[in-house]
Tab-separated table of N, CA and C in Angstrom:
chain	number	residue	atom	x	y	z
A	1	MET	N	34.073	12.575	80.773
A	1	MET	CA	33.546	13.676	80.248
A	1	MET	C	32.346	14.195	80.843
A	2	ASN	N	32.187	14.019	82.346
A	2	ASN	CA	31.467	14.702	83.257
A	2	ASN	C	31.384	16.135	83.353
A	3	PRO	N	30.512	16.869	82.701
A	3	PRO	CA	30.648	18.064	82.792
A	3	PRO	C	30.354	19.093	84.401
A	4	LEU	N	29.950	18.287	85.342
A	4	LEU	CA	30.288	18.079	86.728
A	4	LEU	C	31.588	18.508	87.137
A	5	ARG	N	32.635	17.775	86.823
A	5	ARG	CA	34.104	17.947	86.989
A	5	ARG	C	34.702	18.920	86.563
A	6	TRP	N	34.218	19.593	85.573
A	6	TRP	CA	35.021	20.341	84.800
A	6	TRP	C	35.360	21.741	85.533
A	7	SER	N	36.002	22.574	85.005
A	7	SER	CA	36.882	23.839	85.940
A	7	SER	C	35.709	24.814	85.989
A	8	PHE	N	35.708	25.473	86.423
A	8	PHE	CA	34.703	26.615	86.594
A	8	PHE	C	34.477	27.178	85.045
A	9	ARG	N	35.550	27.821	84.481
A	9	ARG	CA	35.474	28.150	83.446
A	9	ARG	C	35.151	27.412	82.074
A	10	ALA	N	35.341	26.152	81.830
A	10	ALA	CA	34.522	24.763	81.064
A	10	ALA	C	32.928	24.927	81.437
A	11	GLN	N	32.645	24.903	82.706
A	11	GLN	CA	31.483	24.989	82.995
A	11	GLN	C	30.485	26.294	82.598
A	12	PHE	N	31.107	27.030	82.774
A	12	PHE	CA	30.416	28.206	82.243
A	12	PHE	C	30.270	28.658	80.522
A	13	LEU	N	31.706	28.029	79.992
A	13	LEU	CA	31.620	27.999	78.655
A	13	LEU	C	30.548	26.991	78.102
A	14	PHE	N	30.485	25.815	78.754
A	14	PHE	CA	29.452	24.995	78.388
A	14	PHE	C	27.803	25.255	78.244
A	15	GLY	N	27.606	26.053	79.228
A	15	GLY	CA	26.436	27.296	79.724
A	15	GLY	C	25.974	27.573	78.423
A	16	PHE	N	27.235	28.533	78.404
A	16	PHE	CA	27.054	29.410	76.834
A	16	PHE	C	26.335	29.031	75.971
A	17	LEU	N	27.291	27.675	75.556
A	17	LEU	CA	27.206	27.072	74.331
A	17	LEU	C	25.714	26.521	74.203
A	18	ILE	N	25.130	26.096	75.290
A	18	ILE	CA	23.678	25.219	75.549
A	18	ILE	C	22.953	26.501	75.246
A	19	CYS	N	23.211	27.753	75.515
A	19	CYS	CA	22.048	28.912	75.376
A	19	CYS	C	22.421	29.324	74.211
A	20	ALA	N	23.390	29.176	73.715
A	20	ALA	CA	23.972	29.664	71.975
A	20	ALA	C	22.918	28.525	71.047
A	21	GLY	N	23.018	27.479	71.693
A	21	GLY	CA	22.542	26.434	70.556
A	21	GLY	C	20.852	26.429	71.058
A	22	LEU	N	20.209	26.623	72.093
A	22	LEU	CA	18.942	26.624	72.589
A	22	LEU	C	18.233	28.099	71.551
A	23	LEU	N	19.259	29.145	71.241
A	23	LEU	CA	18.651	30.221	70.604
A	23	LEU	C	18.701	29.963	69.133
A	24	GLY	N	19.972	29.262	68.644
A	24	GLY	CA	20.307	29.078	67.306
A	24	GLY	C	18.960	28.058	66.678
A	25	TYR	N	18.439	27.300	67.806
A	25	TYR	CA	17.459	26.427	67.468
A	25	TYR	C	16.114	27.225	66.770
A	26	ALA	N	15.997	28.023	68.254
A	26	ALA	CA	14.782	29.111	68.082
A	26	ALA	C	14.874	29.635	66.662
A	27	ILE	N	15.998	30.357	66.363
A	27	ILE	CA	15.916	31.039	65.306
A	27	ILE	C	15.537	30.326	63.686
A	28	TYR	N	16.158	28.688	63.833
A	28	TYR	CA	16.184	28.000	63.191
A	28	TYR	C	14.532	27.710	62.722
A	29	VAL	N	13.524	27.355	63.859
A	29	VAL	CA	11.941	26.949	63.873
A	29	VAL	C	11.511	28.169	63.353
A	30	GLN	N	11.995	29.677	63.449
A	30	GLN	CA	11.292	30.609	63.080
A	30	GLN	C	11.738	30.742	61.681
A	31	VAL	N	12.570	30.691	60.998
A	31	VAL	CA	13.243	31.144	59.781
A	31	VAL	C	12.812	29.829	58.985
A	32	GLN	N	13.289	28.806	59.039
A	32	GLN	CA	13.195	27.263	58.054
A	32	GLN	C	11.711	26.858	58.357
A	33	LEU	N	11.175	26.555	59.541
A	33	LEU	CA	9.830	26.040	59.970
A	33	LEU	C	8.818	27.361	59.556
A	34	GLY	N	8.891	28.382	59.267
A	34	GLY	CA	7.959	29.320	59.534
A	34	GLY	C	7.107	29.518	60.815
A	35	ILE	N	7.533	29.125	62.216
A	35	ILE	CA	6.377	29.400	63.115
A	35	ILE	C	7.129	30.909	63.769
A	36	GLU	N	6.326	31.703	63.868
A	36	GLU	CA	6.540	33.061	64.357
A	36	GLU	C	6.481	33.165	65.859
A	37	PRO	N	7.276	33.579	66.407
A	37	PRO	CA	7.410	33.848	67.780
A	37	PRO	C	6.613	34.678	68.762
A	38	CYS	N	5.574	34.014	69.260
A	38	CYS	CA	4.832	35.032	70.274
A	38	CYS	C	5.318	36.429	71.087
A	39	PRO	N	4.933	37.515	71.653
A	39	PRO	CA	5.970	38.239	72.478
A	39	PRO	C	6.203	37.144	74.000
A	40	LEU	N	5.594	36.362	74.202
A	40	LEU	CA	6.658	35.705	75.353
A	40	LEU	C	7.483	34.957	75.019
A	41	CYS	N	7.522	34.021	73.896
A	41	CYS	CA	8.961	33.425	73.100
A	41	CYS	C	9.739	34.237	72.941
A	42	ILE	N	9.448	35.709	72.767
A	42	ILE	CA	10.678	36.439	72.406
A	42	ILE	C	11.054	36.904	73.966
A	43	PHE	N	10.213	37.068	74.882
A	43	PHE	CA	11.265	37.360	76.159
A	43	PHE	C	11.705	36.262	76.588
A	44	GLN	N	11.533	35.104	76.390
A	44	GLN	CA	12.224	33.814	76.791
A	44	GLN	C	13.459	33.695	75.908
A	45	ARG	N	13.338	34.297	74.855
A	45	ARG	CA	14.538	34.498	73.941
A	45	ARG	C	15.725	35.578	74.731
A	46	ILE	N	15.061	36.528	74.999
A	46	ILE	CA	15.956	37.541	75.722
A	46	ILE	C	16.564	37.075	76.867
A	47	ALA	N	15.762	36.134	77.838
A	47	ALA	CA	16.292	35.796	78.753
A	47	ALA	C	17.389	34.400	78.862
A	48	PHE	N	17.291	33.732	77.749
A	48	PHE	CA	18.249	32.630	77.124
A	48	PHE	C	19.456	33.553	76.727
A	49	ALA	N	19.390	34.710	76.019
A	49	ALA	CA	20.300	35.371	75.657
A	49	ALA	C	21.413	36.508	76.918
A	50	ALA	N	20.105	36.728	77.880
A	50	ALA	CA	20.936	37.293	78.942
A	50	ALA	C	21.817	36.365	79.982
A	51	LEU	N	21.381	34.833	80.405
A	51	LEU	CA	21.844	34.052	81.030
A	51	LEU	C	22.980	33.785	79.749
A	52	GLY	N	22.816	33.242	78.533
A	52	GLY	CA	24.390	33.087	77.739
A	52	GLY	C	25.211	34.235	77.896
A	53	LEU	N	25.235	35.305	77.958
A	53	LEU	CA	26.192	36.701	78.264
A	53	LEU	C	26.770	36.415	79.485
A	54	LEU	N	25.759	35.900	80.250
A	54	LEU	CA	26.233	35.988	82.013
A	54	LEU	C	27.321	34.741	81.961
A	55	PHE	N	26.805	33.607	81.539
A	55	PHE	CA	27.628	32.318	81.176
A	55	PHE	C	29.087	32.931	80.583
A	56	LEU	N	28.903	33.528	79.722
A	56	LEU	CA	30.119	33.523	78.466
A	56	LEU	C	31.185	34.656	79.569
A	57	LEU	N	30.428	35.664	80.238
A	57	LEU	CA	31.318	36.762	80.790
A	57	LEU	C	31.795	35.952	82.223
A	58	GLY	N	31.491	35.105	82.756
A	58	GLY	CA	31.998	34.253	83.827
A	58	GLY	C	33.103	32.947	83.109
A	59	ALA	N	32.748	32.850	81.837
A	59	ALA	CA	33.945	31.781	81.346
A	59	ALA	C	35.024	32.746	81.198
A	60	LEU	N	35.045	33.774	80.509
A	60	LEU	CA	35.920	34.798	80.116
A	60	LEU	C	37.052	35.321	80.955
A	61	HIS	N	35.940	35.483	82.242
A	61	HIS	CA	36.579	36.162	83.686
A	61	HIS	C	37.453	35.188	84.157
A	62	GLY	N	36.973	34.364	84.626
A	62	GLY	CA	37.146	32.867	85.406
A	62	GLY	C	37.560	33.532	86.594
A	63	PRO	N	37.010	33.860	87.434
A	63	PRO	CA	37.777	34.353	88.744
A	63	PRO	C	38.421	33.533	89.463
A	64	ALA	N	39.466	33.707	90.201
A	64	ALA	CA	40.114	32.885	90.747
A	64	ALA	C	39.856	32.744	92.330
A	65	ARG	N	39.100	33.777	92.725
A	65	ARG	CA	38.450	33.462	94.326
A	65	ARG	C	36.721	33.026	94.177
A	66	SER	N	36.634	32.122	95.288
A	66	SER	CA	35.445	31.810	95.262
A	66	SER	C	34.477	32.538	95.094
A	67	GLY	N	34.392	33.553	95.850
A	67	GLY	CA	33.202	34.827	95.766
A	67	GLY	C	33.152	35.425	94.387
A	68	GLY	N	33.783	35.395	93.630
A	68	GLY	CA	33.561	35.925	92.179
A	68	GLY	C	32.994	34.508	91.587
A	69	ARG	N	33.236	33.582	91.676
A	69	ARG	CA	32.567	32.517	91.159
A	69	ARG	C	30.958	32.413	91.703
A	70	LYS	N	31.003	32.644	92.990
A	70	LYS	CA	29.527	32.840	93.622
A	70	LYS	C	28.893	33.812	92.937
A	71	VAL	N	29.577	34.842	92.912
A	71	VAL	CA	28.362	36.294	92.034
A	71	VAL	C	28.237	35.826	90.508
A	72	TYR	N	29.071	35.200	89.965
A	72	TYR	CA	28.723	34.531	88.616
A	72	TYR	C	27.272	33.643	88.777
A	73	GLY	N	27.854	32.783	89.786
A	73	GLY	CA	26.703	31.460	89.861
A	73	GLY	C	25.486	31.956	90.143
A	74	VAL	N	24.941	33.262	90.885
A	74	VAL	CA	24.155	33.862	91.590
A	74	VAL	C	23.462	34.457	90.439
A	75	LEU	N	24.276	35.028	89.666
A	75	LEU	CA	23.631	36.233	88.745
A	75	LEU	C	23.174	34.961	87.462
A	76	ALA	N	23.672	33.857	87.170
A	76	ALA	CA	23.362	33.420	86.118
A	76	ALA	C	22.003	32.722	86.790
A	77	PHE	N	21.868	32.380	87.673
A	77	PHE	CA	20.844	31.772	88.545
A	77	PHE	C	19.480	32.608	88.552
A	78	LEU	N	19.621	33.852	88.730
A	78	LEU	CA	18.803	34.933	89.119
A	78	LEU	C	18.109	35.057	87.294
A	79	ALA	N	19.062	35.418	86.152
A	79	ALA	CA	18.242	35.081	84.813
A	79	ALA	C	17.886	34.134	84.645
A	80	ALA	N	18.017	33.309	84.861
A	80	ALA	CA	17.689	31.911	84.586
A	80	ALA	C	16.286	31.510	85.307
A	81	ALA	N	16.135	32.132	86.405
A	81	ALA	CA	14.983	32.309	87.105
A	81	ALA	C	14.022	33.059	86.654
A	82	ILE	N	14.416	34.190	86.035
A	82	ILE	CA	13.657	35.220	85.672
A	82	ILE	C	12.814	34.428	84.323
A	83	GLY	N	13.802	34.098	83.533
A	83	GLY	CA	13.620	33.096	82.320
A	83	GLY	C	12.575	32.034	82.590
A	84	ALA	N	12.872	31.323	83.719
A	84	ALA	CA	11.467	29.970	84.081
A	84	ALA	C	10.260	30.307	84.016
A	85	GLY	N	10.641	32.215	85.238
A	85	GLY	CA	8.880	32.577	85.374
A	85	GLY	C	8.352	32.771	83.944
A	86	ILE	N	8.897	33.477	83.257
A	86	ILE	CA	8.354	33.879	81.747
A	86	ILE	C	8.010	32.655	80.942
A	87	SER	N	8.603	31.245	81.452
A	87	SER	CA	8.322	29.999	80.681
A	87	SER	C	7.246	29.631	81.476
A	88	THR	N	7.135	29.716	82.734
A	88	THR	CA	5.961	29.407	83.446
A	88	THR	C	4.746	30.085	83.280
A	89	LYS	N	4.630	31.126	83.095
A	89	LYS	CA	3.645	31.981	82.538
A	89	LYS	C	3.101	31.492	81.328
A	90	HIS	N	4.228	31.276	80.360
A	90	HIS	CA	3.652	31.009	79.144
A	90	HIS	C	2.967	29.417	78.794
A	91	VAL	N	3.360	28.462	79.701
A	91	VAL	CA	3.010	27.267	79.987
A	91	VAL	C	1.729	27.303	80.365
A	92	SER	N	1.466	28.140	81.383
A	92	SER	CA	0.015	28.591	81.836
A	92	SER	C	-1.111	28.737	80.762
A	93	VAL	N	-0.432	29.897	80.500
A	93	VAL	CA	-1.455	30.529	79.074
A	93	VAL	C	-1.722	29.393	77.866
A	94	GLN	N	-0.866	28.670	77.811
A	94	GLN	CA	-1.030	27.278	76.761
A	94	GLN	C	-2.045	26.040	77.517
A	95	LEU	N	-1.684	25.928	78.907
A	95	LEU	CA	-2.629	24.814	79.329
A	95	LEU	C	-4.009	25.448	79.500
A	96	PHE	N	-4.039	26.343	80.314
A	96	PHE	CA	-5.599	27.099	80.578
A	96	PHE	C	-5.637	28.338	79.475
A	97	PRO	N	-5.707	28.249	78.565
A	97	PRO	CA	-6.677	29.389	77.697
A	97	PRO	C	-7.060	29.957	77.956
A	98	ASP	N	-7.439	31.577	78.097
A	98	ASP	CA	-8.556	32.299	78.271
A	98	ASP	C	-9.049	32.332	76.873
A	99	PRO	N	-10.656	31.745	76.791
A	99	PRO	CA	-11.595	31.791	76.065
A	99	PRO	C	-12.024	32.973	75.207
A	100	MET	N	-11.591	34.072	75.734
A	100	MET	CA	-12.150	35.307	75.410
A	100	MET	C	-11.037	35.793	74.534
A	101	ALA	N	-9.439	35.534	74.865
A	101	ALA	CA	-8.502	35.919	74.386
A	101	ALA	C	-8.536	35.872	72.757
A	102	SER	N	-7.863	37.044	72.172
A	102	SER	CA	-7.549	36.779	70.977
A	102	SER	C	-6.000	37.333	70.405
A	103	CYS	N	-5.736	37.200	69.274
A	103	CYS	CA	-4.408	37.454	69.174
A	103	CYS	C	-4.276	38.736	69.187
A	104	GLY	N	-3.031	39.177	69.988
A	104	GLY	CA	-2.595	40.362	70.382
A	104	GLY	C	-1.933	40.684	68.961
A	105	PRO	N	-1.313	42.387	69.225
A	105	PRO	CA	-1.016	42.810	67.921
A	105	PRO	C	0.888	42.237	68.245
A	106	PRO	N	1.591	42.606	67.284
A	106	PRO	CA	2.865	41.985	67.730
A	106	PRO	C	3.720	42.572	68.151
A	107	LEU	N	5.215	42.258	68.915
A	107	LEU	CA	5.835	42.932	69.641
A	107	LEU	C	6.303	44.342	69.445
A	108	SER	N	6.897	44.312	67.980
A	108	SER	CA	7.212	45.483	67.113
A	108	SER	C	6.186	46.435	66.986
A	109	PHE	N	4.698	46.170	66.972
A	109	PHE	CA	3.979	47.117	67.276
A	109	PHE	C	3.607	48.044	68.582
A	110	LEU	N	3.571	47.125	69.293
A	110	LEU	CA	3.709	47.347	70.792
A	110	LEU	C	4.731	48.367	71.033
A	111	ARG	N	6.014	48.099	71.040
A	111	ARG	CA	6.893	48.688	71.130
A	111	ARG	C	6.777	50.087	70.543
A	112	GLU	N	6.484	50.058	69.417
A	112	GLU	CA	6.059	51.999	68.719
A	112	GLU	C	5.182	52.360	69.179
A	113	THR	N	4.168	51.698	69.986
A	113	THR	CA	3.266	52.556	70.421
A	113	THR	C	2.790	53.047	71.986
A	114	MET	N	3.519	51.908	72.838
A	114	MET	CA	3.667	51.936	74.268
A	114	MET	C	4.888	52.206	74.690
A	115	GLY	N	4.851	52.436	75.952
A	115	GLY	CA	6.203	52.851	76.928
A	115	GLY	C	6.721	51.239	77.274
A	116	PRO	N	8.070	51.390	77.770
A	116	PRO	CA	8.450	49.651	77.917
A	116	PRO	C	7.778	49.072	79.063
A	117	PHE	N	7.241	49.840	80.175
A	117	PHE	CA	6.715	49.212	81.349
A	117	PHE	C	4.860	48.638	80.650
A	118	GLU	N	4.467	49.497	80.063
A	118	GLU	CA	3.342	48.672	79.620
A	118	GLU	C	3.322	47.725	78.519
A	119	VAL	N	4.527	48.073	77.916
A	119	VAL	CA	4.832	46.554	76.666
A	119	VAL	C	4.792	45.349	77.577
A	120	LEU	N	5.998	45.759	78.753
A	120	LEU	CA	5.985	44.423	79.376
A	120	LEU	C	4.591	43.861	80.229
A	121	ARG	N	3.990	44.725	80.566
A	121	ARG	CA	2.566	44.240	81.211
A	121	ARG	C	1.938	43.646	80.393
A	122	ARG	N	1.635	44.217	78.966
A	122	ARG	CA	0.851	43.879	78.421
A	122	ARG	C	1.416	41.955	77.688
A	123	VAL	N	2.773	42.339	77.605
A	123	VAL	CA	3.254	40.940	76.914
A	123	VAL	C	2.838	39.659	77.975
A	124	LEU	N	3.103	40.369	79.546
A	124	LEU	CA	3.161	39.106	80.593
A	124	LEU	C	1.463	38.907	80.800
A	125	THR	N	0.209	39.708	80.502
A	125	THR	CA	-0.653	39.083	80.579
A	125	THR	C	-1.000	38.088	79.563
A	126	GLY	N	-0.365	37.747	78.610
A	126	GLY	CA	-0.743	36.934	77.734
A	126	GLY	C	-1.602	37.021	76.944
A	127	THR	N	-1.316	36.780	75.458
A	127	THR	CA	-2.680	37.028	74.305
A	127	THR	C	-2.846	35.674	73.856
A	128	GLY	N	-4.103	35.512	72.986
A	128	GLY	CA	-4.476	34.382	72.237
A	128	GLY	C	-3.354	33.727	71.762
A	129	ASP	N	-2.590	34.441	71.137
A	129	ASP	CA	-1.197	34.128	70.440
A	129	ASP	C	-0.320	33.624	70.862
A	130	CYS	N	-0.250	33.563	72.238
A	130	CYS	CA	0.725	32.962	73.079
A	130	CYS	C	0.217	31.729	73.715
A	131	GLY	N	-1.091	31.118	73.240
A	131	GLY	CA	-1.636	30.275	73.788
A	131	GLY	C	-1.607	29.048	72.581
A	132	ASN	N	-1.356	29.695	71.400
A	132	ASN	CA	-1.001	28.435	70.436
A	132	ASN	C	0.325	27.394	70.429
A	133	ILE	N	-0.119	26.272	70.054
A	133	ILE	CA	0.745	25.390	70.661
A	133	ILE	C	1.423	24.691	68.719
A	134	ASP	N	2.306	25.256	68.496
A	134	ASP	CA	2.392	24.815	67.035
A	134	ASP	C	3.861	23.959	66.972
A	135	TRP	N	4.368	23.714	67.878
A	135	TRP	CA	5.279	23.016	67.718
A	135	TRP	C	5.723	21.840	69.146
A	136	ARG	N	5.997	20.909	68.859
A	136	ARG	CA	6.003	19.614	70.049
A	136	ARG	C	6.716	18.606	69.851
A	137	PHE	N	7.523	18.332	71.041
A	137	PHE	CA	8.733	17.283	70.894
A	137	PHE	C	8.678	16.600	72.245
A	138	LEU	N	8.459	15.192	72.007
A	138	LEU	CA	8.049	14.010	73.049
A	138	LEU	C	6.967	14.730	73.855
A	139	GLY	N	5.657	14.963	73.122
A	139	GLY	CA	4.288	15.472	73.825
A	139	GLY	C	4.620	17.076	74.513
A	140	LEU	N	5.809	17.688	74.591
A	140	LEU	CA	5.963	18.826	75.273
A	140	LEU	C	6.136	20.120	74.296
A	141	SER	N	5.672	21.222	74.762
A	141	SER	CA	5.459	22.119	73.524
A	141	SER	C	6.709	22.949	73.746
A	142	MET	N	7.124	24.314	72.774
A	142	MET	CA	8.366	25.140	73.223
A	142	MET	C	8.667	25.309	74.610
A	143	PRO	N	7.536	26.184	75.060
A	143	PRO	CA	7.600	26.690	76.522
A	143	PRO	C	7.826	25.773	77.234
A	144	MET	N	7.324	24.537	77.325
A	144	MET	CA	7.631	23.376	78.323
A	144	MET	C	9.059	23.122	78.280
A	145	TRP	N	9.687	22.775	77.318
A	145	TRP	CA	11.014	22.604	77.043
A	145	TRP	C	12.249	23.560	77.539
A	146	CYS	N	11.244	24.894	77.209
A	146	CYS	CA	12.441	26.239	77.735
A	146	CYS	C	12.156	26.323	79.126
A	147	LEU	N	11.318	26.149	79.679
A	147	LEU	CA	11.039	25.983	81.254
A	147	LEU	C	11.902	24.845	81.758
A	148	ILE	N	12.355	23.350	81.176
A	148	ILE	CA	12.977	22.459	81.639
A	148	ILE	C	14.559	23.075	81.537
A	149	CYS	N	14.718	23.729	80.290
A	149	CYS	CA	16.142	24.132	80.313
A	149	CYS	C	16.853	25.162	81.397
A	150	PHE	N	15.683	26.232	81.361
A	150	PHE	CA	15.735	27.033	82.218
A	150	PHE	C	15.942	26.821	83.925
A	151	VAL	N	15.183	25.655	84.320
A	151	VAL	CA	15.575	24.985	85.852
A	151	VAL	C	17.126	24.464	85.446
A	152	ALA	N	17.388	23.574	84.535
A	152	ALA	CA	18.334	22.991	84.455
A	152	ALA	C	19.743	23.902	84.448
A	153	LEU	N	19.644	25.086	83.742
A	153	LEU	CA	20.797	25.552	83.636
A	153	LEU	C	21.022	26.830	84.937
A	154	ALA	N	19.712	26.753	86.036
A	154	ALA	CA	19.654	27.733	86.967
A	154	ALA	C	20.469	26.749	87.995
A	155	LEU	N	20.056	25.524	88.492
A	155	LEU	CA	20.694	24.723	89.227
A	155	LEU	C	22.170	24.304	88.907
A	156	PHE	N	22.268	24.351	87.388
A	156	PHE	CA	24.084	24.028	86.650
A	156	PHE	C	24.488	25.184	87.384
A	157	ALA	N	24.159	26.448	87.142
A	157	ALA	CA	25.099	27.758	87.267
A	157	ALA	C	25.192	28.125	89.061
A	158	LEU	N	24.627	27.409	89.650
A	158	LEU	CA	24.234	27.595	91.092
A	158	LEU	C	25.450	26.318	91.653
A	159	TYR	N	25.406	25.581	90.876
A	159	TYR	CA	26.376	24.168	91.243
A	159	TYR	C	27.800	24.959	90.713
A	160	ALA	N	28.371	25.345	89.758
A	160	ALA	CA	29.521	25.750	89.143
A	160	ALA	C	29.702	26.818	90.104
A	161	GLY	N	28.931	27.900	90.396
A	161	GLY	CA	29.418	28.938	91.175
A	161	GLY	C	29.707	28.002	92.602
A	162	PHE	N	29.162	27.245	93.177
A	162	PHE	CA	29.339	27.326	94.889
A	162	PHE	C	29.955	26.099	94.801
A	163	LYS	N	30.592	25.212	93.770
A	163	LYS	CA	31.242	23.979	94.042
A	163	LYS	C	32.984	24.387	94.546
A	164	ALA	N	32.936	23.280	95.343
A	164	ALA	CA	34.586	23.671	95.951
A	164	ALA	C	35.551	23.513	94.928
A	165	ARG	N	36.754	24.358	95.104
A	165	ARG	CA	37.682	24.112	93.888
A	165	ARG	C	38.836	23.336	94.005
A	166	ARG	N	39.197	22.393	93.185
A	166	ARG	CA	40.616	21.341	93.753
A	166	ARG	C	41.637	21.946	93.871
A	167	ARG	N	42.326	21.500	94.676
A	167	ARG	CA	43.807	22.073	94.602
A	167	ARG	C	44.640	20.897	93.975
A	168	SER	N	45.702	21.486	93.405
A	168	SER	CA	46.674	20.435	93.025
A	168	SER	C	47.709	20.047	94.074
A	169	LEU	N	48.473	19.250	94.078
A	169	LEU	CA	49.267	18.672	95.001
A	169	LEU	C	50.709	19.119	94.704
A	170	HIS	N	50.771	19.515	93.293
A	170	HIS	CA	52.065	19.968	92.837
A	170	HIS	C	52.598	21.552	93.080
C-alpha cells in the first residue's frame, strides 16, 4: 500500500482525501472545540479547498498523456505553494508577534466594508488575533502543521504529475 506506486488517479484521489480530511478537522476544531479561525486560518482553508479541488479534478480527469498529468501536478504544486506562503506568514506572526498588534475585525466585517484587494492586504499583514496560539499538537501550532501539510502535498503533487507511467507487457 505504498501511495508512491499508485496510479495517477489514485494518487490524486488520495491528495483530495487528505485535503478533505484536513478541512473536516479544521471545521471540527471550530465547531466542537469552539476555536474560531483568524483571517489567515480562513485563507489557509481556502488554499486547502483549492488544492483539494485540483486533486479531485485531476483524479476525475485522469489524463492519459504525460503532458496533462504534468499540468495537474504543476497546478496543484502552485496551489500548495500559495498555501505554504500563507502558512509561513501565519507562523511568523505567531513566532514574532508585534507588541502593538491588536485583534482586528472579523473577516466578514472586512469583506462588507472593503474591496477584495484591500481585504487581502489587510489579512496578509496579520493581526494580533492571528498571533494567538489556541491549539497545539506535538508542540506545533495549527499553522505549523498546515505548513508541513502544504509542503508535503506540494511535493506529492509534483511526484504524481511527473513520475513515469508504467507500461504493462500484456
